Amino acid sequence: MKQKFQAAIAYYPSCSAMSGEMAVPTLILVGERDDWTPASACRKMMERRSGKGSPLKLIVYPDAPHAFDAENLKTGISSFGHFLQYNELAAKRSFQDSHVFLSETLGH
């Protein structure tokens, strides 16, 4: 029996090359201060979506940089010229938003 994903959650993906057509319901979580995979690219992707494919939801967390859910980056670092830092509020909200998305999407 062939199994397939029923939903997807993407933390700070690179939206610049994406069409926005998803194979399964998808939640994208990104920080407003992310300078590696900018929220602006995800907003533009949402605007250019054709409406084809599965539902797609974008949530942008204010004041959150790249890697906002990585607790080991509480002090923040520079990596490949980009700023990465844990943001407790964004991390907690992302976990809550993920739970709600999966509950609504999968009905569990």
XYZ file of C-alpha atoms in Angstrom:
108
model
C 0.000 0.000 0.000
C 1.366 3.389 -1.007
C 1.230 6.080 1.680
C 1.408 9.838 1.127
C 1.597 12.869 3.332
C -1.744 14.398 4.269
C -0.375 17.803 5.298
C 2.881 19.760 5.484
C 4.360 22.437 7.725
C 7.361 24.442 6.530
C 9.435 26.513 8.930
C 11.092 29.471 7.176
C 11.261 27.981 3.655
C 12.663 29.780 0.642
C 9.478 30.999 -1.046
C 11.167 32.921 -3.863
C 11.206 29.989 -6.315
C 7.876 28.466 -5.252
C 4.693 28.790 -7.294
C 2.463 28.243 -4.293
C 0.821 25.143 -5.775
C 0.942 22.530 -3.039
C 0.200 18.812 -3.277
C -1.238 18.722 0.263
C -2.581 21.386 2.663
C 0.471 23.373 3.765
C 1.297 25.811 6.558
C 4.286 28.138 6.124
C 5.772 29.744 9.250
C 8.333 32.531 8.856
C 9.743 35.432 10.871
C 9.317 39.060 9.841
C 13.007 39.733 10.585
C 14.273 36.678 8.673
C 17.057 37.915 6.376
C 17.817 34.444 4.952
C 14.376 33.376 3.763
C 12.424 36.662 3.860
C 8.761 36.853 4.726
C 8.353 39.277 1.804
C 9.148 36.459 -0.655
C 6.441 34.311 0.928
C 3.933 37.164 0.747
C 4.752 37.633 -2.956
C 4.334 33.898 -3.547
C 0.905 34.040 -1.880
C -0.074 36.949 -4.169
C 0.952 35.154 -7.358
C -0.763 31.856 -6.485
C -3.149 30.680 -9.160
C -5.467 28.991 -6.679
C -4.545 25.561 -8.006
C -3.472 22.821 -5.670
C -4.160 22.324 -1.989
C -4.812 25.093 0.546
C -1.815 27.126 1.652
C -1.626 29.285 4.776
C 1.156 31.724 5.649
C 1.837 32.965 9.182
C 4.484 35.652 9.747
C 5.768 36.218 13.294
C 6.711 39.847 14.109
C 10.259 40.440 15.415
C 11.288 36.839 14.657
C 14.501 36.122 12.726
C 15.565 32.917 10.965
C 15.736 29.859 13.274
C 13.257 31.410 15.724
C 12.394 27.939 17.051
C 16.018 26.859 17.792
C 16.399 27.093 21.583
C 20.162 26.614 21.340
C 20.423 30.019 19.597
C 19.216 32.206 22.480
C 22.166 34.588 22.127
C 21.953 34.728 18.331
C 24.659 34.030 15.767
C 25.697 35.026 12.288
C 25.808 32.158 9.779
C 26.752 32.607 6.120
C 26.047 36.321 6.535
C 22.565 35.815 8.039
C 21.316 36.384 11.588
C 19.821 33.422 13.457
C 18.259 33.654 16.902
C 15.688 31.950 19.091
C 12.493 33.910 19.744
C 10.490 32.319 22.547
C 7.184 33.977 21.686
C 7.393 33.059 17.993
C 8.488 29.512 18.834
C 5.561 28.957 21.218
C 3.086 30.486 18.776
C 4.459 28.368 15.927
C 3.934 25.191 17.955
C 0.375 26.275 18.800
C -0.336 27.280 15.189
C 1.048 23.947 13.965
C -1.166 22.036 16.387
C -4.274 23.967 15.306
C -3.418 23.500 11.611
C -2.937 19.755 11.997
C -6.100 19.393 14.079
C -8.174 21.315 11.536
C -6.564 19.653 8.520
C -6.449 16.081 9.750
C -9.459 16.232 12.068
C -7.639 14.816 15.102
